[in-house]
Amino acid sequence: MERIARLLPPWLSAVDAVNEVIAREAGIGPSDLSCLHEVIVDGPLPAGELARRLRLTTGAITHMIDRLTAAGLVQRVRDDTDRRRVLIEAVPKAREQMLARYGRLDTQTRATLASFTAAERAVIARFIEASLHDTQSLLDRTS
């Protein structure tokens, strides 16, 4: 248990460093990259949902979306199911660029995971899911 607990902080720092490099390459800040990630993975999303996920005020998320729009990375679109609602989506080129930027990390991660058995991968997934849940719960209690 101690070995894992000691290894997690440097791993998380390394992931943060990769994200900072990718954000810099894209010409945006790390928090803007987090927003872009949300709309690439789960988008299109309403601004309010982005604000909730990123723990930002409505004013802060509006400025972030404005920056990402000006950079040509996201766009505002009308919701097909509710024309009054606006969604934020990644432009296709931004999606392709981000996937390419994360390509090496994705390939390396998949190769590492392939070296584990299915049972070991299930344990790893269970640990990550539980850790994510616990961390989000801590954030919810401190908000």
mmCIF file with all atom_site columns, C-alpha atoms in Angstrom:
data_model
loop_
_atom_site.group_PDB
_atom_site.id
_atom_site.type_symbol
_atom_site.label_atom_id
_atom_site.label_alt_id
_atom_site.label_comp_id
_atom_site.label_asym_id
_atom_site.label_entity_id
_atom_site.label_seq_id
_atom_site.pdbx_PDB_ins_code
_atom_site.Cartn_x
_atom_site.Cartn_y
_atom_site.Cartn_z
_atom_site.occupancy
_atom_site.B_iso_or_equiv
_atom_site.pdbx_formal_charge
_atom_site.auth_seq_id
_atom_site.auth_comp_id
_atom_site.auth_asym_id
_atom_site.auth_atom_id
_atom_site.pdbx_PDB_model_num
ATOM 1   C CA . MET A 1 1   ? 0.000   0.000  0.000   1.00 0.00 ? 1   MET A CA 1
ATOM 2   C CA . GLU A 1 2   ? 2.834   2.420  0.877   1.00 0.00 ? 2   GLU A CA 1
ATOM 3   C CA . ARG A 1 3   ? 4.520   1.855  -2.468  1.00 0.00 ? 3   ARG A CA 1
ATOM 4   C CA . ILE A 1 4   ? 1.340   2.758  -4.350  1.00 0.00 ? 4   ILE A CA 1
ATOM 5   C CA . ALA A 1 5   ? 0.688   5.773  -2.118  1.00 0.00 ? 5   ALA A CA 1
ATOM 6   C CA . ARG A 1 6   ? 4.238   7.034  -2.792  1.00 0.00 ? 6   ARG A CA 1
ATOM 7   C CA . LEU A 1 7   ? 3.949   6.500  -6.552  1.00 0.00 ? 7   LEU A CA 1
ATOM 8   C CA . LEU A 1 8   ? 0.632   8.271  -7.098  1.00 0.00 ? 8   LEU A CA 1
ATOM 9   C CA . PRO A 1 9   ? 1.776   11.903 -6.547  1.00 0.00 ? 9   PRO A CA 1
ATOM 10  C CA . PRO A 1 10  ? 4.694   11.760 -9.019  1.00 0.00 ? 10  PRO A CA 1
ATOM 11  C CA . TRP A 1 11  ? 2.481   9.997  -11.571 1.00 0.00 ? 11  TRP A CA 1
ATOM 12  C CA . LEU A 1 12  ? -0.216  12.669 -11.212 1.00 0.00 ? 12  LEU A CA 1
ATOM 13  C CA . SER A 1 13  ? 2.473   15.367 -11.504 1.00 0.00 ? 13  SER A CA 1
ATOM 14  C CA . ALA A 1 14  ? 3.790   13.746 -14.678 1.00 0.00 ? 14  ALA A CA 1
ATOM 15  C CA . VAL A 1 15  ? 0.276   13.685 -16.161 1.00 0.00 ? 15  VAL A CA 1
ATOM 16  C CA . ASP A 1 16  ? -0.133  17.361 -15.215 1.00 0.00 ? 16  ASP A CA 1
ATOM 17  C CA . ALA A 1 17  ? 3.198   18.128 -16.923 1.00 0.00 ? 17  ALA A CA 1
ATOM 18  C CA . VAL A 1 18  ? 2.058   16.363 -20.114 1.00 0.00 ? 18  VAL A CA 1
ATOM 19  C CA . ASN A 1 19  ? -1.184  18.362 -20.024 1.00 0.00 ? 19  ASN A CA 1
ATOM 20  C CA . GLU A 1 20  ? 0.781   21.613 -19.585 1.00 0.00 ? 20  GLU A CA 1
ATOM 21  C CA . VAL A 1 21  ? 2.959   20.807 -22.611 1.00 0.00 ? 21  VAL A CA 1
ATOM 22  C CA . ILE A 1 22  ? -0.104  19.963 -24.701 1.00 0.00 ? 22  ILE A CA 1
ATOM 23  C CA . ALA A 1 23  ? -1.892  23.124 -23.574 1.00 0.00 ? 23  ALA A CA 1
ATOM 24  C CA . ARG A 1 24  ? 1.169   25.208 -24.448 1.00 0.00 ? 24  ARG A CA 1
ATOM 25  C CA . GLU A 1 25  ? 1.402   23.532 -27.890 1.00 0.00 ? 25  GLU A CA 1
ATOM 26  C CA . ALA A 1 26  ? -2.276  24.345 -28.447 1.00 0.00 ? 26  ALA A CA 1
ATOM 27  C CA . GLY A 1 27  ? -1.747  27.959 -27.357 1.00 0.00 ? 27  GLY A CA 1
ATOM 28  C CA . ILE A 1 28  ? -4.122  27.715 -24.396 1.00 0.00 ? 28  ILE A CA 1
ATOM 29  C CA . GLY A 1 29  ? -3.857  27.409 -20.630 1.00 0.00 ? 29  GLY A CA 1
ATOM 30  C CA . PRO A 1 30  ? -4.213  24.183 -18.661 1.00 0.00 ? 30  PRO A CA 1
ATOM 31  C CA . SER A 1 31  ? -7.694  25.101 -17.398 1.00 0.00 ? 31  SER A CA 1
ATOM 32  C CA . ASP A 1 32  ? -8.808  25.826 -20.966 1.00 0.00 ? 32  ASP A CA 1
ATOM 33  C CA . LEU A 1 33  ? -7.434  22.411 -21.931 1.00 0.00 ? 33  LEU A CA 1
ATOM 34  C CA . SER A 1 34  ? -9.611  20.844 -19.214 1.00 0.00 ? 34  SER A CA 1
ATOM 35  C CA . CYS A 1 35  ? -12.669 22.512 -20.715 1.00 0.00 ? 35  CYS A CA 1
ATOM 36  C CA . LEU A 1 36  ? -11.709 21.404 -24.214 1.00 0.00 ? 36  LEU A CA 1
ATOM 37  C CA . HIS A 1 37  ? -11.230 17.859 -22.917 1.00 0.00 ? 37  HIS A CA 1
ATOM 38  C CA . GLU A 1 38  ? -14.754 17.834 -21.476 1.00 0.00 ? 38  GLU A CA 1
ATOM 39  C CA . VAL A 1 39  ? -16.376 18.848 -24.759 1.00 0.00 ? 39  VAL A CA 1
ATOM 40  C CA . ILE A 1 40  ? -14.216 16.459 -26.789 1.00 0.00 ? 40  ILE A CA 1
ATOM 41  C CA . VAL A 1 41  ? -14.975 13.486 -24.559 1.00 0.00 ? 41  VAL A CA 1
ATOM 42  C CA . ASP A 1 42  ? -18.575 14.192 -23.498 1.00 0.00 ? 42  ASP A CA 1
ATOM 43  C CA . GLY A 1 43  ? -19.724 17.092 -25.635 1.00 0.00 ? 43  GLY A CA 1
ATOM 44  C CA . PRO A 1 44  ? -21.489 19.005 -26.815 1.00 0.00 ? 44  PRO A CA 1
ATOM 45  C CA . LEU A 1 45  ? -22.326 20.359 -23.359 1.00 0.00 ? 45  LEU A CA 1
ATOM 46  C CA . PRO A 1 46  ? -24.183 23.387 -22.013 1.00 0.00 ? 46  PRO A CA 1
ATOM 47  C CA . ALA A 1 47  ? -22.031 26.084 -20.423 1.00 0.00 ? 47  ALA A CA 1
ATOM 48  C CA . GLY A 1 48  ? -23.661 25.472 -17.044 1.00 0.00 ? 48  GLY A CA 1
ATOM 49  C CA . GLU A 1 49  ? -22.601 21.829 -17.082 1.00 0.00 ? 49  GLU A CA 1
ATOM 50  C CA . LEU A 1 50  ? -19.061 22.820 -18.022 1.00 0.00 ? 50  LEU A CA 1
ATOM 51  C CA . ALA A 1 51  ? -19.011 25.291 -15.140 1.00 0.00 ? 51  ALA A CA 1
ATOM 52  C CA . ARG A 1 52  ? -20.185 22.578 -12.746 1.00 0.00 ? 52  ARG A CA 1
ATOM 53  C CA . ARG A 1 53  ? -17.628 20.044 -13.954 1.00 0.00 ? 53  ARG A CA 1
ATOM 54  C CA . LEU A 1 54  ? -14.745 22.514 -13.831 1.00 0.00 ? 54  LEU A CA 1
ATOM 55  C CA . ARG A 1 55  ? -15.959 24.134 -10.613 1.00 0.00 ? 55  ARG A CA 1
ATOM 56  C CA . LEU A 1 56  ? -16.152 27.587 -12.167 1.00 0.00 ? 56  LEU A CA 1
ATOM 57  C CA . THR A 1 57  ? -18.617 30.439 -11.912 1.00 0.00 ? 57  THR A CA 1
ATOM 58  C CA . THR A 1 58  ? -20.884 31.188 -14.844 1.00 0.00 ? 58  THR A CA 1
ATOM 59  C CA . GLY A 1 59  ? -18.843 34.330 -15.538 1.00 0.00 ? 59  GLY A CA 1
ATOM 60  C CA . ALA A 1 60  ? -15.562 32.417 -15.542 1.00 0.00 ? 60  ALA A CA 1
ATOM 61  C CA . ILE A 1 61  ? -16.896 29.705 -17.855 1.00 0.00 ? 61  ILE A CA 1
ATOM 62  C CA . THR A 1 62  ? -18.235 32.351 -20.245 1.00 0.00 ? 62  THR A CA 1
ATOM 63  C CA . HIS A 1 63  ? -14.773 33.944 -20.465 1.00 0.00 ? 63  HIS A CA 1
ATOM 64  C CA . MET A 1 64  ? -13.181 30.523 -20.943 1.00 0.00 ? 64  MET A CA 1
ATOM 65  C CA . ILE A 1 65  ? -15.598 29.635 -23.742 1.00 0.00 ? 65  ILE A CA 1
ATOM 66  C CA . ASP A 1 66  ? -14.952 33.038 -25.338 1.00 0.00 ? 66  ASP A CA 1
ATOM 67  C CA . ARG A 1 67  ? -11.186 32.356 -25.287 1.00 0.00 ? 67  ARG A CA 1
ATOM 68  C CA . LEU A 1 68  ? -11.614 28.871 -26.755 1.00 0.00 ? 68  LEU A CA 1
ATOM 69  C CA . THR A 1 69  ? -13.983 30.218 -29.409 1.00 0.00 ? 69  THR A CA 1
ATOM 70  C CA . ALA A 1 70  ? -11.532 32.987 -30.337 1.00 0.00 ? 70  ALA A CA 1
ATOM 71  C CA . ALA A 1 71  ? -8.793  30.341 -30.611 1.00 0.00 ? 71  ALA A CA 1
ATOM 72  C CA . GLY A 1 72  ? -11.005 28.390 -33.033 1.00 0.00 ? 72  GLY A CA 1
ATOM 73  C CA . LEU A 1 73  ? -11.225 25.336 -30.760 1.00 0.00 ? 73  LEU A CA 1
ATOM 74  C CA . VAL A 1 74  ? -14.905 25.342 -29.764 1.00 0.00 ? 74  VAL A CA 1
ATOM 75  C CA . GLN A 1 75  ? -18.134 26.748 -31.075 1.00 0.00 ? 75  GLN A CA 1
ATOM 76  C CA . ARG A 1 76  ? -21.532 27.549 -29.682 1.00 0.00 ? 76  ARG A CA 1
ATOM 77  C CA . VAL A 1 77  ? -24.362 25.600 -31.324 1.00 0.00 ? 77  VAL A CA 1
ATOM 78  C CA . ARG A 1 78  ? -28.098 25.420 -30.764 1.00 0.00 ? 78  ARG A CA 1
ATOM 79  C CA . ASP A 1 79  ? -29.420 22.305 -29.067 1.00 0.00 ? 79  ASP A CA 1
ATOM 80  C CA . ASP A 1 80  ? -31.485 20.360 -31.605 1.00 0.00 ? 80  ASP A CA 1
ATOM 81  C CA . THR A 1 81  ? -33.907 19.222 -28.893 1.00 0.00 ? 81  THR A CA 1
ATOM 82  C CA . ASP A 1 82  ? -34.339 22.659 -27.261 1.00 0.00 ? 82  ASP A CA 1
ATOM 83  C CA . ARG A 1 83  ? -33.644 25.567 -29.610 1.00 0.00 ? 83  ARG A CA 1
ATOM 84  C CA . ARG A 1 84  ? -33.438 27.972 -26.649 1.00 0.00 ? 84  ARG A CA 1
ATOM 85  C CA . ARG A 1 85  ? -30.409 26.151 -25.256 1.00 0.00 ? 85  ARG A CA 1
ATOM 86  C CA . VAL A 1 86  ? -26.848 26.686 -26.471 1.00 0.00 ? 86  VAL A CA 1
ATOM 87  C CA . LEU A 1 87  ? -24.256 23.913 -26.365 1.00 0.00 ? 87  LEU A CA 1
ATOM 88  C CA . ILE A 1 88  ? -20.504 24.119 -26.550 1.00 0.00 ? 88  ILE A CA 1
ATOM 89  C CA . GLU A 1 89  ? -18.788 21.680 -28.889 1.00 0.00 ? 89  GLU A CA 1
ATOM 90  C CA . ALA A 1 90  ? -15.228 21.150 -30.055 1.00 0.00 ? 90  ALA A CA 1
ATOM 91  C CA . VAL A 1 91  ? -14.630 22.000 -33.683 1.00 0.00 ? 91  VAL A CA 1
ATOM 92  C CA . PRO A 1 92  ? -13.576 18.884 -35.628 1.00 0.00 ? 92  PRO A CA 1
ATOM 93  C CA . LYS A 1 93  ? -10.057 20.199 -36.279 1.00 0.00 ? 93  LYS A CA 1
ATOM 94  C CA . ALA A 1 94  ? -9.492  20.816 -32.551 1.00 0.00 ? 94  ALA A CA 1
ATOM 95  C CA . ARG A 1 95  ? -10.680 17.312 -31.753 1.00 0.00 ? 95  ARG A CA 1
ATOM 96  C CA . GLU A 1 96  ? -8.272  15.827 -34.297 1.00 0.00 ? 96  GLU A CA 1
ATOM 97  C CA . GLN A 1 97  ? -5.381  17.970 -33.019 1.00 0.00 ? 97  GLN A CA 1
ATOM 98  C CA . MET A 1 98  ? -5.965  17.006 -29.391 1.00 0.00 ? 98  MET A CA 1
ATOM 99  C CA . LEU A 1 99  ? -6.261  13.320 -30.211 1.00 0.00 ? 99  LEU A CA 1
ATOM 100 C CA . ALA A 1 100 ? -2.999  13.557 -32.150 1.00 0.00 ? 100 ALA A CA 1
ATOM 101 C CA . ARG A 1 101 ? -1.271  15.415 -29.305 1.00 0.00 ? 101 ARG A CA 1
ATOM 102 C CA . TYR A 1 102 ? -2.309  12.719 -26.834 1.00 0.00 ? 102 TYR A CA 1
ATOM 103 C CA . GLY A 1 103 ? -1.539  9.911  -29.288 1.00 0.00 ? 103 GLY A CA 1
ATOM 104 C CA . ARG A 1 104 ? 1.837   8.892  -27.852 1.00 0.00 ? 104 ARG A CA 1
ATOM 105 C CA . LEU A 1 105 ? 0.559   8.893  -24.273 1.00 0.00 ? 105 LEU A CA 1
ATOM 106 C CA . ASP A 1 106 ? -2.481  6.873  -25.316 1.00 0.00 ? 106 ASP A CA 1
ATOM 107 C CA . THR A 1 107 ? -0.340  4.363  -27.209 1.00 0.00 ? 107 THR A CA 1
ATOM 108 C CA . GLN A 1 108 ? 2.090   3.991  -24.305 1.00 0.00 ? 108 GLN A CA 1
ATOM 109 C CA . THR A 1 109 ? -0.711  3.616  -21.772 1.00 0.00 ? 109 THR A CA 1
ATOM 110 C CA . ARG A 1 110 ? -2.449  0.972  -23.856 1.00 0.00 ? 110 ARG A CA 1
ATOM 111 C CA . ALA A 1 111 ? 0.824   -0.926 -24.330 1.00 0.00 ? 111 ALA A CA 1
ATOM 112 C CA . THR A 1 112 ? 1.455   -0.873 -20.586 1.00 0.00 ? 112 THR A CA 1
ATOM 113 C CA . LEU A 1 113 ? -2.081  -2.050 -19.853 1.00 0.00 ? 113 LEU A CA 1
ATOM 114 C CA . ALA A 1 114 ? -1.742  -4.814 -22.433 1.00 0.00 ? 114 ALA A CA 1
ATOM 115 C CA . SER A 1 115 ? 1.093   -6.249 -20.345 1.00 0.00 ? 115 SER A CA 1
ATOM 116 C CA . PHE A 1 116 ? -1.389  -6.965 -17.526 1.00 0.00 ? 116 PHE A CA 1
ATOM 117 C CA . THR A 1 117 ? -3.870  -9.795 -17.431 1.00 0.00 ? 117 THR A CA 1
ATOM 118 C CA . ALA A 1 118 ? -7.581  -9.083 -17.784 1.00 0.00 ? 118 ALA A CA 1
ATOM 119 C CA . ALA A 1 119 ? -8.006  -9.728 -14.049 1.00 0.00 ? 119 ALA A CA 1
ATOM 120 C CA . GLU A 1 120 ? -5.211  -7.269 -13.207 1.00 0.00 ? 120 GLU A CA 1
ATOM 121 C CA . ARG A 1 121 ? -6.738  -4.647 -15.503 1.00 0.00 ? 121 ARG A CA 1
ATOM 122 C CA . ALA A 1 122 ? -10.074 -5.118 -13.743 1.00 0.00 ? 122 ALA A CA 1
ATOM 123 C CA . VAL A 1 123 ? -8.389  -4.389 -10.393 1.00 0.00 ? 123 VAL A CA 1
ATOM 124 C CA . ILE A 1 124 ? -6.623  -1.341 -11.821 1.00 0.00 ? 124 ILE A CA 1
ATOM 125 C CA . ALA A 1 125 ? -9.916  -0.039 -13.234 1.00 0.00 ? 125 ALA A CA 1
ATOM 126 C CA . ARG A 1 126 ? -11.669 -0.653 -9.916  1.00 0.00 ? 126 ARG A CA 1
ATOM 127 C CA . PHE A 1 127 ? -8.930  1.258  -8.066  1.00 0.00 ? 127 PHE A CA 1
ATOM 128 C CA . ILE A 1 128 ? -9.087  4.215  -10.468 1.00 0.00 ? 128 ILE A CA 1
ATOM 129 C CA . GLU A 1 129 ? -12.904 4.341  -10.362 1.00 0.00 ? 129 GLU A CA 1
ATOM 130 C CA . ALA A 1 130 ? -12.949 4.218  -6.552  1.00 0.00 ? 130 ALA A CA 1
ATOM 131 C CA . SER A 1 131 ? -10.171 6.817  -6.284  1.00 0.00 ? 131 SER A CA 1
ATOM 132 C CA . LEU A 1 132 ? -11.942 9.123  -8.703  1.00 0.00 ? 132 LEU A CA 1
ATOM 133 C CA . HIS A 1 133 ? -15.182 8.784  -6.773  1.00 0.00 ? 133 HIS A CA 1
ATOM 134 C CA . ASP A 1 134 ? -13.450 9.420  -3.437  1.00 0.00 ? 134 ASP A CA 1
ATOM 135 C CA . THR A 1 135 ? -11.573 12.452 -4.777  1.00 0.00 ? 135 THR A CA 1
ATOM 136 C CA . GLN A 1 136 ? -14.722 13.942 -6.295  1.00 0.00 ? 136 GLN A CA 1
ATOM 137 C CA . SER A 1 137 ? -16.520 13.390 -2.979  1.00 0.00 ? 137 SER A CA 1
ATOM 138 C CA . LEU A 1 138 ? -13.768 15.296 -1.167  1.00 0.00 ? 138 LEU A CA 1
ATOM 139 C CA . LEU A 1 139 ? -14.112 18.152 -3.637  1.00 0.00 ? 139 LEU A CA 1
ATOM 140 C CA . ASP A 1 140 ? -17.891 18.180 -3.224  1.00 0.00 ? 140 ASP A CA 1
ATOM 141 C CA . ARG A 1 141 ? -17.525 18.470 0.553   1.00 0.00 ? 141 ARG A CA 1
ATOM 142 C CA . THR A 1 142 ? -15.048 21.353 0.279   1.00 0.00 ? 142 THR A CA 1
ATOM 143 C CA . SER A 1 143 ? -17.061 23.348 -2.261  1.00 0.00 ? 143 SER A CA 1
#
